Amino acid sequence: ALESADESLWEWNLKTGKLFFDTAGLRMLGYDGSEFKNHIDAYMDLIHPEDRSKAEKKLSRYLEGETAKYQTKFRLRTKSGAYEWVRSDGRVVSRNDKGEPAIMLGIHRNITEHIRSAEEKEKLKARLRQSHKIEAIGTLAGGIAHDFNNILALIIGYTELATEHVEEGTLLNKFLDEVLIAGERAKELVNQILTFSRGTDQALGPIQLNPLVKEVIKMLRSTIPATIDIQG
């Protein structure tokens, strides 16, 4: 029953330091009876360095009577060098004439798969939270883009009306043309933001890279430090 549950028994003699595992326990660590050093010090050396202090404190508190039971989990190094998560439960079953703990018995339970499953669930939750954040940003960006689109429509519309009342070739006419060009670029940028916020699929097709690169460089120049020089 213990083997089918991936559990094993252990016995520790606190006076001699001898520590014995059953066959299932040795197999869990990848050892046979002749290879495993049956001593508490050798066993503690198998505990992952990050977990050892915590395991020792849990054991010490139990033996000193601060806790009603000994129960902890840590990583144990197997013969192959890999680490397996185990949960260790134990209790004192024998005391000496002075009432001091003499013999402890306990169970090791391999919880590696449980730990990995819990870690995977946490990763999935983190991805889901990130997905919700992106969705919220997309919704916010979509709302801002719609409002900005309305403002752009007024800017472009009134600029076009103004050009009709300005003589062609004049400096003012040239300035208004630049406003229209900038307005069209802003309009395209708003469309990109709206596409991102809707999360729609994009149609693939050939594009001219030069104009795209130039637009990207213009956007980068306004966002990166002046100490960085872009050459192209």
mmCIF file of C-alpha atoms in Angstrom:
data_model
loop_
_atom_site.group_PDB
_atom_site.id
_atom_site.type_symbol
_atom_site.label_atom_id
_atom_site.label_comp_id
_atom_site.label_asym_id
_atom_site.label_seq_id
_atom_site.Cartn_x
_atom_site.Cartn_y
_atom_site.Cartn_z
ATOM 1 C CA ALA A 1 0.000 0.000 0.000
ATOM 2 C CA LEU A 2 2.861 2.374 0.830
ATOM 3 C CA GLU A 3 4.631 1.639 -2.442
ATOM 4 C CA SER A 4 1.485 2.150 -4.504
ATOM 5 C CA ALA A 5 0.985 5.517 -2.782
ATOM 6 C CA ASP A 6 4.621 6.488 -3.483
ATOM 7 C CA GLU A 7 5.363 6.569 0.233
ATOM 8 C CA SER A 8 8.051 5.031 2.412
ATOM 9 C CA LEU A 9 8.825 4.425 6.077
ATOM 10 C CA TRP A 10 11.829 5.697 7.994
ATOM 11 C CA GLU A 11 13.194 5.133 11.510
ATOM 12 C CA TRP A 12 15.696 7.348 13.302
ATOM 13 C CA ASN A 13 17.671 6.446 16.424
ATOM 14 C CA LEU A 14 18.424 9.817 18.024
ATOM 15 C CA LYS A 15 21.128 8.376 20.282
ATOM 16 C CA THR A 16 23.238 6.678 17.604
ATOM 17 C CA GLY A 17 22.167 8.856 14.659
ATOM 18 C CA LYS A 18 21.282 5.756 12.659
ATOM 19 C CA LEU A 19 18.580 6.357 10.073
ATOM 20 C CA PHE A 20 16.905 3.523 8.199
ATOM 21 C CA PHE A 21 14.609 3.582 5.177
ATOM 22 C CA ASP A 22 12.471 0.769 3.846
ATOM 23 C CA THR A 23 12.950 -0.526 0.290
ATOM 24 C CA ALA A 24 10.487 1.987 -1.168
ATOM 25 C CA GLY A 25 12.378 4.866 0.453
ATOM 26 C CA LEU A 26 15.713 3.761 -0.917
ATOM 27 C CA ARG A 27 14.205 3.248 -4.358
ATOM 28 C CA MET A 28 12.715 6.758 -4.206
ATOM 29 C CA LEU A 29 16.266 8.086 -3.802
ATOM 30 C CA GLY A 30 17.735 5.687 -6.373
ATOM 31 C CA TYR A 31 19.859 3.721 -3.892
ATOM 32 C CA ASP A 32 20.016 0.133 -2.788
ATOM 33 C CA GLY A 33 20.655 -0.922 0.803
ATOM 34 C CA SER A 34 24.438 -1.174 0.504
ATOM 35 C CA GLU A 35 24.901 2.268 -1.105
ATOM 36 C CA PHE A 36 22.906 4.438 1.283
ATOM 37 C CA LYS A 37 24.688 5.721 4.392
ATOM 38 C CA ASN A 38 22.287 5.023 7.231
ATOM 39 C CA HIS A 39 23.062 8.116 9.278
ATOM 40 C CA ILE A 40 21.171 11.337 9.919
ATOM 41 C CA ASP A 41 24.140 13.511 8.873
ATOM 42 C CA ALA A 42 24.404 11.827 5.472
ATOM 43 C CA TYR A 43 20.664 12.194 5.060
ATOM 44 C CA MET A 44 20.678 15.911 5.936
ATOM 45 C CA ASP A 45 23.407 16.441 3.313
ATOM 46 C CA LEU A 46 20.931 15.220 0.686
ATOM 47 C CA ILE A 47 18.470 18.023 1.462
ATOM 48 C CA HIS A 48 18.586 20.943 -0.965
ATOM 49 C CA PRO A 49 20.693 23.803 0.507
ATOM 50 C CA GLU A 50 17.749 26.210 0.202
ATOM 51 C CA ASP A 51 15.489 23.864 2.196
ATOM 52 C CA ARG A 52 17.857 22.481 4.827
ATOM 53 C CA SER A 53 17.639 25.304 7.361
ATOM 54 C CA LYS A 54 13.840 25.214 7.330
ATOM 55 C CA ALA A 55 13.785 21.404 7.704
ATOM 56 C CA GLU A 56 16.226 21.530 10.638
ATOM 57 C CA LYS A 57 14.172 24.219 12.392
ATOM 58 C CA LYS A 58 10.943 22.210 11.978
ATOM 59 C CA LEU A 59 12.623 19.114 13.426
ATOM 60 C CA SER A 60 14.238 21.035 16.287
ATOM 61 C CA ARG A 61 10.966 22.734 17.252
ATOM 62 C CA TYR A 62 9.163 19.392 17.335
ATOM 63 C CA LEU A 63 11.830 17.663 19.419
ATOM 64 C CA GLU A 64 11.832 20.579 21.878
ATOM 65 C CA GLY A 65 8.067 20.273 22.271
ATOM 66 C CA GLU A 66 7.171 23.558 20.575
ATOM 67 C CA THR A 67 4.964 21.824 18.003
ATOM 68 C CA ALA A 68 2.597 18.887 18.364
ATOM 69 C CA LYS A 69 3.852 17.061 15.269
ATOM 70 C CA TYR A 70 6.746 16.959 12.861
ATOM 71 C CA GLN A 71 5.721 17.731 9.297
ATOM 72 C CA THR A 72 7.633 19.526 6.569
ATOM 73 C CA LYS A 73 8.477 19.355 2.878
ATOM 74 C CA PHE A 74 11.784 19.764 1.094
ATOM 75 C CA ARG A 75 13.824 18.638 -1.902
ATOM 76 C CA LEU A 76 16.004 15.545 -1.585
ATOM 77 C CA ARG A 77 18.929 14.812 -3.881
ATOM 78 C CA THR A 78 18.694 11.400 -5.507
ATOM 79 C CA LYS A 79 21.585 9.208 -6.597
ATOM 80 C CA SER A 80 21.329 10.682 -10.124
ATOM 81 C CA GLY A 81 21.834 14.204 -8.747
ATOM 82 C CA ALA A 82 18.261 15.304 -9.459
ATOM 83 C CA TYR A 83 16.026 16.568 -6.686
ATOM 84 C CA GLU A 84 12.661 15.112 -5.667
ATOM 85 C CA TRP A 85 10.133 16.930 -3.502
ATOM 86 C CA VAL A 86 9.146 14.930 -0.409
ATOM 87 C CA ARG A 87 6.812 15.555 2.463
ATOM 88 C CA SER A 88 8.117 14.117 5.718
ATOM 89 C CA ASP A 89 5.813 13.286 8.645
ATOM 90 C CA GLY A 90 7.080 11.766 11.872
ATOM 91 C CA ARG A 91 6.677 11.419 15.606
ATOM 92 C CA VAL A 92 8.614 10.216 18.625
ATOM 93 C CA VAL A 93 7.615 6.634 19.486
ATOM 94 C CA SER A 94 10.156 5.939 22.218
ATOM 95 C CA ARG A 95 11.849 7.938 24.995
ATOM 96 C CA ASN A 96 14.722 7.174 27.385
ATOM 97 C CA ASP A 97 14.573 7.099 31.168
ATOM 98 C CA LYS A 98 14.927 10.891 31.286
ATOM 99 C CA GLY A 99 11.941 11.351 28.983
ATOM 100 C CA GLU A 100 14.128 12.496 26.099
ATOM 101 C CA PRO A 101 13.229 11.440 22.536
ATOM 102 C CA ALA A 102 14.963 8.197 21.597
ATOM 103 C CA ILE A 103 13.294 6.812 18.476
ATOM 104 C CA MET A 104 11.335 8.576 15.740
ATOM 105 C CA LEU A 105 9.224 6.887 13.089
ATOM 106 C CA GLY A 106 7.829 8.567 10.040
ATOM 107 C CA ILE A 107 6.686 8.501 6.445
ATOM 108 C CA HIS A 108 8.145 10.047 3.321
ATOM 109 C CA ARG A 109 5.717 10.936 0.583
ATOM 110 C CA ASN A 110 6.953 11.863 -2.905
ATOM 111 C CA ILE A 111 5.070 15.064 -3.836
ATOM 112 C CA THR A 112 7.166 16.072 -6.852
ATOM 113 C CA GLU A 113 4.308 15.773 -9.334
ATOM 114 C CA HIS A 114 1.987 17.671 -6.995
ATOM 115 C CA ILE A 115 4.515 20.517 -6.669
ATOM 116 C CA ARG A 116 5.097 20.652 -10.414
ATOM 117 C CA SER A 117 1.365 20.673 -11.061
ATOM 118 C CA ALA A 118 0.896 23.530 -8.589
ATOM 119 C CA GLU A 119 3.750 25.485 -10.211
ATOM 120 C CA GLU A 120 2.229 24.952 -13.652
ATOM 121 C CA LYS A 121 -1.137 26.211 -12.385
ATOM 122 C CA GLU A 122 0.552 29.338 -11.026
ATOM 123 C CA LYS A 123 2.225 29.933 -14.389
ATOM 124 C CA LEU A 124 -1.136 29.567 -16.140
ATOM 125 C CA LYS A 125 -2.726 31.982 -13.673
ATOM 126 C CA ALA A 126 0.083 34.493 -14.293
ATOM 127 C CA ARG A 127 -0.449 34.197 -18.049
ATOM 128 C CA LEU A 128 -4.183 34.685 -17.582
ATOM 129 C CA ARG A 129 -3.612 37.785 -15.436
ATOM 130 C CA GLN A 130 -1.256 39.153 -18.085
ATOM 131 C CA SER A 131 -3.850 38.422 -20.769
ATOM 132 C CA HIS A 132 -6.480 40.338 -18.766
ATOM 133 C CA LYS A 133 -4.067 43.268 -18.402
ATOM 134 C CA ILE A 134 -3.463 43.354 -22.151
ATOM 135 C CA GLU A 135 -7.201 43.136 -22.782
ATOM 136 C CA ALA A 136 -7.805 46.048 -20.400
ATOM 137 C CA ILE A 137 -5.059 48.090 -22.088
ATOM 138 C CA GLY A 138 -6.594 47.298 -25.470
ATOM 139 C CA THR A 139 -10.015 48.457 -24.301
ATOM 140 C CA LEU A 140 -8.540 51.679 -22.895
ATOM 141 C CA ALA A 141 -6.501 52.277 -26.047
ATOM 142 C CA GLY A 142 -9.571 51.690 -28.194
ATOM 143 C CA GLY A 143 -11.589 54.282 -26.266
ATOM 144 C CA ILE A 144 -8.812 56.860 -26.446
ATOM 145 C CA ALA A 145 -8.255 56.163 -30.142
ATOM 146 C CA HIS A 146 -11.940 56.728 -30.939
ATOM 147 C CA ASP A 147 -11.914 60.080 -29.144
ATOM 148 C CA PHE A 148 -8.655 61.068 -30.808
ATOM 149 C CA ASN A 149 -10.065 60.061 -34.180
ATOM 150 C CA ASN A 150 -12.906 62.542 -33.723
ATOM 151 C CA ILE A 151 -10.406 65.302 -32.904
ATOM 152 C CA LEU A 152 -8.314 64.396 -35.947
ATOM 153 C CA ALA A 153 -11.367 64.538 -38.178
ATOM 154 C CA LEU A 154 -11.901 68.153 -37.088
ATOM 155 C CA ILE A 155 -8.227 69.045 -37.546
ATOM 156 C CA ILE A 156 -8.047 67.512 -41.032
ATOM 157 C CA GLY A 157 -11.442 68.881 -42.051
ATOM 158 C CA TYR A 158 -10.773 72.467 -41.022
ATOM 159 C CA THR A 159 -7.264 72.325 -42.500
ATOM 160 C CA GLU A 160 -8.698 71.240 -45.858
ATOM 161 C CA LEU A 161 -11.201 74.104 -45.677
ATOM 162 C CA ALA A 162 -8.394 76.534 -44.851
ATOM 163 C CA THR A 163 -6.346 75.461 -47.889
ATOM 164 C CA GLU A 164 -9.252 76.424 -50.143
ATOM 165 C CA HIS A 165 -8.912 80.028 -48.941
ATOM 166 C CA VAL A 166 -5.142 80.209 -49.280
ATOM 167 C CA GLU A 167 -3.289 80.903 -52.467
ATOM 168 C CA GLU A 168 -1.279 77.949 -53.767
ATOM 169 C CA GLY A 169 2.500 78.164 -53.547
ATOM 170 C CA THR A 170 2.487 80.476 -50.565
ATOM 171 C CA LEU A 171 4.327 79.666 -47.346
ATOM 172 C CA LEU A 172 1.016 79.372 -45.471
ATOM 173 C CA ASN A 173 -0.246 76.882 -48.060
ATOM 174 C CA LYS A 174 2.886 74.816 -47.544
ATOM 175 C CA PHE A 175 2.375 74.839 -43.771
ATOM 176 C CA LEU A 176 -1.232 73.670 -44.161
ATOM 177 C CA ASP A 177 -0.100 70.832 -46.432
ATOM 178 C CA GLU A 178 2.312 69.692 -43.727
ATOM 179 C CA VAL A 179 -0.549 69.739 -41.207
ATOM 180 C CA LEU A 180 -2.597 67.508 -43.514
ATOM 181 C CA ILE A 181 0.319 65.095 -43.974
ATOM 182 C CA ALA A 182 0.802 64.901 -40.213
ATOM 183 C CA GLY A 183 -2.937 64.436 -39.735
ATOM 184 C CA GLU A 184 -2.985 61.513 -42.171
ATOM 185 C CA ARG A 185 -0.041 59.911 -40.357
ATOM 186 C CA ALA A 186 -1.842 60.331 -37.039
ATOM 187 C CA LYS A 187 -4.989 58.856 -38.579
ATOM 188 C CA GLU A 188 -3.038 55.787 -39.687
ATOM 189 C CA LEU A 189 -1.549 55.455 -36.221
ATOM 190 C CA VAL A 190 -5.034 55.597 -34.680
ATOM 191 C CA ASN A 191 -6.156 52.853 -37.059
ATOM 192 C CA GLN A 192 -3.248 50.701 -35.882
ATOM 193 C CA ILE A 193 -4.229 51.271 -32.252
ATOM 194 C CA LEU A 194 -7.831 50.361 -33.038
ATOM 195 C CA THR A 195 -6.678 47.191 -34.793
ATOM 196 C CA PHE A 196 -4.629 46.264 -31.704
ATOM 197 C CA SER A 197 -7.515 46.987 -29.333
ATOM 198 C CA ARG A 198 -9.942 44.853 -31.336
ATOM 199 C CA GLY A 199 -7.504 41.950 -31.481
ATOM 200 C CA THR A 200 -8.491 41.157 -35.052
ATOM 201 C CA ASP A 201 -6.412 38.979 -37.364
ATOM 202 C CA GLN A 202 -4.235 40.755 -39.885
ATOM 203 C CA ALA A 203 -4.158 39.900 -43.560
ATOM 204 C CA LEU A 204 -0.677 39.025 -44.790
ATOM 205 C CA GLY A 205 0.656 40.613 -47.952
ATOM 206 C CA PRO A 206 3.699 42.283 -49.509
ATOM 207 C CA ILE A 207 4.602 45.770 -48.316
ATOM 208 C CA GLN A 208 7.145 48.446 -49.176
ATOM 209 C CA LEU A 209 9.664 48.409 -46.344
ATOM 210 C CA ASN A 210 11.333 51.779 -46.960
ATOM 211 C CA PRO A 211 8.301 53.950 -46.064
ATOM 212 C CA LEU A 212 7.586 51.728 -43.050
ATOM 213 C CA VAL A 213 11.150 51.994 -41.777
ATOM 214 C CA LYS A 214 11.100 55.770 -42.197
ATOM 215 C CA GLU A 215 7.889 56.015 -40.176
ATOM 216 C CA VAL A 216 9.321 53.784 -37.453
ATOM 217 C CA ILE A 217 12.471 55.920 -37.283
ATOM 218 C CA LYS A 218 10.377 59.059 -36.927
ATOM 219 C CA MET A 219 8.504 57.504 -34.005
ATOM 220 C CA LEU A 220 11.724 56.253 -32.414
ATOM 221 C CA ARG A 221 13.393 59.650 -32.570
ATOM 222 C CA SER A 222 10.646 61.086 -30.395
ATOM 223 C CA THR A 223 10.905 58.345 -27.765
ATOM 224 C CA ILE A 224 14.604 57.483 -27.399
ATOM 225 C CA PRO A 225 17.213 59.673 -25.661
ATOM 226 C CA ALA A 226 18.895 62.367 -27.751
ATOM 227 C CA THR A 227 22.276 60.751 -27.057
ATOM 228 C CA ILE A 228 21.331 57.842 -29.355
ATOM 229 C CA ASP A 229 21.919 58.500 -33.026
ATOM 230 C CA ILE A 230 19.941 56.552 -35.622
ATOM 231 C CA GLN A 231 21.654 56.247 -38.994
ATOM 232 C CA GLY A 232 19.911 54.879 -42.047
#
